[in-house]
Amino acid sequence: MAMGSLRPSPLVEQATERLRAEITGGQWPVGTRLPGETTLAADLGVGRSTVREALRALAGAGLVKTRQGAGVFVIATRPVEDWPTRLRRAALADIYEVRMVLEVQAARMAAERRTPDDLAALDAALAARTAAAPAGGAAFIDADIALHTAVVDAAHNPVLSDLFAEFVPALREGLIDLLDLVDVRSHDAEHGAAAHAGLVAAVTAGDPETAEQVLRDELGVTLAHVRRR
């Protein structure tokens, strides 16, 4: 199948995109054995090393797989998206529901495991959130997320902290957009100040039940706004 020579530079990226288009467009269905490197190089007008790098990139995207002694075969017609990419494409309501699952349990754990350093970090994050609330906007969202991150970190589960960190970029973008669409002050002039102070107080007091309930209620209010937008 002749595909036409490519323009110079960056050849690997162009070769990858051309082959990706052939696969995702259905020209090479799942199970198809791709032409050999020499044939692909001639069709694309590039060297075999360029084809080899392009095939490696396609393998990394989950589209092809090399079978020793048999060749390169198409194993999927849609690339595998990494987790950050999937989160960027996800609906904010879906992200928020998962956030609730993670954070509510994290709040319980934080109340049971917090250390003096955690309490100092929580107090500082709460003060920063309170100071940022009047201005609103991205600065307030950043301060709010920083407080919630401090609660998650106080649970002392590094996997949980890493998982929450994966959500932060998509969560931040979605919440900033939500502020632009919803008049938060008309619903809560204090931007949840009482709820967040109550959360920190419950964690400080070592009260997991109250910490869980306060956070569940507070996140539930925002989720309701998200679902209505």
Short mmCIF file of C-alpha atoms in Angstrom, two decimals:
data_model
loop_
_atom_site.label_atom_id
_atom_site.label_comp_id
_atom_site.label_asym_id
_atom_site.label_seq_id
_atom_site.Cartn_x
_atom_site.Cartn_y
_atom_site.Cartn_z
CA MET A 1 0.00 0.00 0.00
CA ALA A 2 1.76 3.16 -1.18
CA MET A 3 1.13 6.08 1.16
CA GLY A 4 3.29 8.80 -0.38
CA SER A 5 6.61 10.18 0.77
CA LEU A 6 6.77 12.37 3.85
CA ARG A 7 8.09 15.88 4.17
CA PRO A 8 11.42 16.29 5.94
CA SER A 9 11.57 16.58 9.75
CA PRO A 10 10.41 15.53 12.18
CA LEU A 11 10.27 12.25 10.31
CA VAL A 12 9.64 9.93 13.24
CA GLU A 13 6.63 11.95 14.39
CA GLN A 14 5.26 12.12 10.85
CA ALA A 15 5.78 8.42 10.28
CA THR A 16 4.10 7.62 13.57
CA GLU A 17 1.10 9.79 12.76
CA ARG A 18 0.77 8.36 9.25
CA LEU A 19 0.83 4.78 10.49
CA ARG A 20 -1.49 5.66 13.37
CA ALA A 21 -3.98 7.12 10.89
CA GLU A 22 -3.88 3.95 8.81
CA ILE A 23 -4.60 1.84 11.89
CA THR A 24 -7.27 4.03 13.50
CA GLY A 25 -8.90 4.59 10.12
CA GLY A 26 -9.47 0.87 9.70
CA GLN A 27 -7.10 0.23 6.80
CA TRP A 28 -5.30 -2.28 9.00
CA PRO A 29 -7.86 -4.08 11.22
CA VAL A 30 -6.99 -5.81 14.48
CA GLY A 31 -4.99 -8.94 13.78
CA THR A 32 -3.42 -7.61 10.59
CA ARG A 33 0.28 -8.14 10.12
CA LEU A 34 1.91 -4.89 9.07
CA PRO A 35 4.21 -4.78 6.05
CA GLY A 36 7.89 -5.24 6.86
CA GLU A 37 10.17 -2.36 7.76
CA THR A 38 11.67 -2.23 4.29
CA THR A 39 8.25 -1.95 2.64
CA LEU A 40 7.01 0.67 5.12
CA ALA A 41 10.22 2.67 4.74
CA ALA A 42 9.80 2.71 0.96
CA ASP A 43 6.13 3.66 1.17
CA LEU A 44 6.84 6.49 3.61
CA GLY A 45 10.05 7.65 1.98
CA VAL A 46 12.09 7.31 5.17
CA GLY A 47 14.81 5.04 6.53
CA ARG A 48 14.20 1.79 8.34
CA SER A 49 15.41 3.31 11.62
CA THR A 50 12.64 5.91 11.38
CA VAL A 51 10.06 3.19 10.79
CA ARG A 52 11.44 1.24 13.73
CA GLU A 53 11.06 4.26 16.05
CA ALA A 54 7.54 4.89 14.75
CA LEU A 55 6.54 1.29 15.40
CA ARG A 56 7.99 1.54 18.90
CA ALA A 57 5.82 4.61 19.54
CA LEU A 58 2.74 2.80 18.25
CA ALA A 59 3.53 -0.15 20.49
CA GLY A 60 3.74 2.24 23.43
CA ALA A 61 0.28 3.53 22.52
CA GLY A 62 -1.05 -0.03 22.61
CA LEU A 63 -1.82 -0.19 18.89
CA VAL A 64 0.70 -2.79 17.70
CA LYS A 65 2.75 -5.62 19.13
CA THR A 66 5.83 -7.38 17.82
CA ARG A 67 5.65 -11.15 17.76
CA GLN A 68 9.09 -12.66 17.67
CA GLY A 69 9.78 -14.21 14.31
CA ALA A 70 6.32 -13.34 12.97
CA GLY A 71 6.29 -9.57 12.56
CA VAL A 72 4.34 -6.60 13.87
CA PHE A 73 0.59 -7.02 14.34
CA VAL A 74 -2.24 -4.58 14.99
CA ILE A 75 -3.75 -5.30 18.41
CA ALA A 76 -6.07 -2.27 18.77
CA THR A 77 -7.48 0.50 16.60
CA ARG A 78 -7.69 3.07 19.37
CA PRO A 79 -4.66 4.23 21.34
CA VAL A 80 -4.50 3.56 25.04
CA GLU A 81 -4.87 6.87 26.88
CA ASP A 82 -2.80 7.49 29.96
CA TRP A 83 -4.57 8.35 33.19
CA PRO A 84 -4.02 12.14 33.09
CA THR A 85 -5.41 12.27 29.55
CA ARG A 86 -8.51 10.33 30.55
CA LEU A 87 -9.07 12.64 33.50
CA ARG A 88 -8.80 15.72 31.29
CA ARG A 89 -11.55 14.30 29.07
CA ALA A 90 -13.79 13.18 31.94
CA ALA A 91 -16.89 15.03 33.08
CA LEU A 92 -16.39 17.05 36.26
CA ALA A 93 -19.30 15.26 37.93
CA ASP A 94 -17.60 11.90 37.36
CA ILE A 95 -14.32 13.21 38.73
CA TYR A 96 -16.09 14.70 41.73
CA GLU A 97 -17.88 11.47 42.57
CA VAL A 98 -14.57 9.62 42.68
CA ARG A 99 -13.06 12.48 44.65
CA MET A 100 -15.74 12.00 47.30
CA VAL A 101 -14.97 8.30 47.57
CA LEU A 102 -11.28 9.01 48.08
CA GLU A 103 -11.47 12.04 50.34
CA VAL A 104 -14.20 10.90 52.69
CA GLN A 105 -12.19 7.82 53.60
CA ALA A 106 -9.02 9.92 53.73
CA ALA A 107 -10.68 12.26 56.25
CA ARG A 108 -11.42 9.31 58.55
CA MET A 109 -7.86 8.08 58.27
CA ALA A 110 -6.47 11.57 58.82
CA ALA A 111 -8.40 11.92 62.08
CA GLU A 112 -6.94 8.62 63.25
CA ARG A 113 -3.36 9.13 62.05
CA ARG A 114 -2.59 12.87 62.07
CA THR A 115 0.67 14.04 63.59
CA PRO A 116 1.62 17.41 65.06
CA ASP A 117 3.22 18.34 61.73
CA ASP A 118 -0.02 17.45 59.93
CA LEU A 119 -2.03 19.65 62.28
CA ALA A 120 0.31 22.57 61.67
CA ALA A 121 -0.03 22.05 57.92
CA LEU A 122 -3.83 21.90 58.21
CA ASP A 123 -3.99 25.10 60.26
CA ALA A 124 -1.78 26.90 57.74
CA ALA A 125 -3.81 25.62 54.78
CA LEU A 126 -7.08 26.63 56.43
CA ALA A 127 -5.74 30.14 57.10
CA ALA A 128 -4.58 30.44 53.48
CA ARG A 129 -7.98 29.29 52.22
CA THR A 130 -9.76 31.82 54.43
CA ALA A 131 -7.51 34.61 53.19
CA ALA A 132 -8.08 33.67 49.54
CA ALA A 133 -11.87 33.32 49.80
CA PRO A 134 -12.85 37.01 49.35
CA ALA A 135 -11.05 37.28 46.00
CA GLY A 136 -12.32 33.98 44.66
CA GLY A 137 -11.05 32.80 41.29
CA ALA A 138 -8.11 30.52 40.63
CA ALA A 139 -6.22 31.62 43.75
CA PHE A 140 -9.12 30.52 45.94
CA ILE A 141 -9.46 27.19 44.12
CA ASP A 142 -5.74 26.58 44.60
CA ALA A 143 -6.00 27.34 48.31
CA ASP A 144 -9.04 25.11 48.66
CA ILE A 145 -7.34 22.20 46.92
CA ALA A 146 -4.23 22.73 49.06
CA LEU A 147 -6.32 22.29 52.21
CA HIS A 148 -7.92 19.12 50.89
CA THR A 149 -4.50 17.84 49.87
CA ALA A 150 -3.28 18.43 53.43
CA VAL A 151 -6.16 16.32 54.74
CA VAL A 152 -5.35 13.50 52.31
CA ASP A 153 -1.66 13.66 53.19
CA ALA A 154 -2.54 13.43 56.89
CA ALA A 155 -3.97 9.97 56.18
CA HIS A 156 -0.36 8.83 55.66
CA ASN A 157 -1.08 6.54 52.74
CA PRO A 158 1.32 7.44 49.92
CA VAL A 159 -0.74 5.60 47.32
CA LEU A 160 -3.82 7.60 48.31
CA SER A 161 -1.84 10.84 48.16
CA ASP A 162 -0.47 10.00 44.73
CA LEU A 163 -3.90 9.02 43.45
CA PHE A 164 -5.44 12.27 44.68
CA ALA A 165 -2.60 14.23 43.08
CA GLU A 166 -3.52 12.68 39.72
CA PHE A 167 -6.99 14.19 40.05
CA VAL A 168 -5.84 17.68 40.99
CA PRO A 169 -5.15 19.18 37.51
CA ALA A 170 -8.52 18.12 36.05
CA LEU A 171 -10.28 18.98 39.30
CA ARG A 172 -8.73 22.44 39.40
CA GLU A 173 -9.70 23.21 35.81
CA GLY A 174 -13.26 22.01 36.35
CA LEU A 175 -13.75 23.98 39.54
CA ILE A 176 -12.42 27.19 37.99
CA ASP A 177 -14.90 26.73 35.15
CA LEU A 178 -17.65 26.12 37.69
CA LEU A 179 -16.87 29.40 39.45
CA ASP A 180 -17.36 31.19 36.14
CA LEU A 181 -20.77 29.56 35.66
CA VAL A 182 -22.18 29.60 39.19
CA ASP A 183 -22.60 32.57 41.50
CA VAL A 184 -21.06 30.88 44.52
CA ARG A 185 -21.63 33.85 46.81
CA SER A 186 -25.39 33.61 46.28
CA HIS A 187 -25.31 30.03 47.57
CA ASP A 188 -22.63 30.41 50.24
CA ALA A 189 -21.23 33.85 50.98
CA GLU A 190 -18.50 32.32 53.16
CA HIS A 191 -17.31 29.83 50.52
CA GLY A 192 -17.72 26.87 52.89
CA ALA A 193 -15.58 28.44 55.60
CA ALA A 194 -17.56 26.88 58.46
CA ALA A 195 -17.48 23.41 56.92
CA HIS A 196 -13.75 23.51 56.29
CA ALA A 197 -13.04 24.83 59.78
CA GLY A 198 -15.21 21.99 61.11
CA LEU A 199 -13.26 19.47 59.06
CA VAL A 200 -9.93 20.66 60.43
CA ALA A 201 -11.35 20.71 63.96
CA ALA A 202 -12.58 17.12 63.63
CA VAL A 203 -9.24 15.90 62.33
CA THR A 204 -7.45 17.79 65.09
CA ALA A 205 -9.75 16.28 67.74
CA GLY A 206 -9.19 12.78 66.36
CA ASP A 207 -12.90 12.36 65.56
CA PRO A 208 -13.11 10.22 62.39
CA GLU A 209 -16.91 10.02 62.29
CA THR A 210 -17.34 13.80 62.36
CA ALA A 211 -14.49 14.36 59.90
CA GLU A 212 -16.09 11.92 57.48
CA GLN A 213 -19.57 13.43 57.79
CA VAL A 214 -18.42 17.06 57.54
CA LEU A 215 -16.46 16.34 54.38
CA ARG A 216 -19.20 14.22 52.84
CA ASP A 217 -21.71 17.03 53.35
CA GLU A 218 -19.34 19.73 52.10
CA LEU A 219 -18.36 17.88 48.94
CA GLY A 220 -21.98 16.91 48.38
CA VAL A 221 -23.00 20.57 48.16
CA THR A 222 -20.45 21.26 45.43
CA LEU A 223 -21.36 18.06 43.59
CA ALA A 224 -24.97 19.24 43.49
CA HIS A 225 -23.83 22.47 41.80
CA VAL A 226 -21.75 20.46 39.34
CA ARG A 227 -24.68 18.26 38.39
CA ARG A 228 -26.96 21.27 37.83
CA ARG A 229 -24.64 23.23 35.58
#
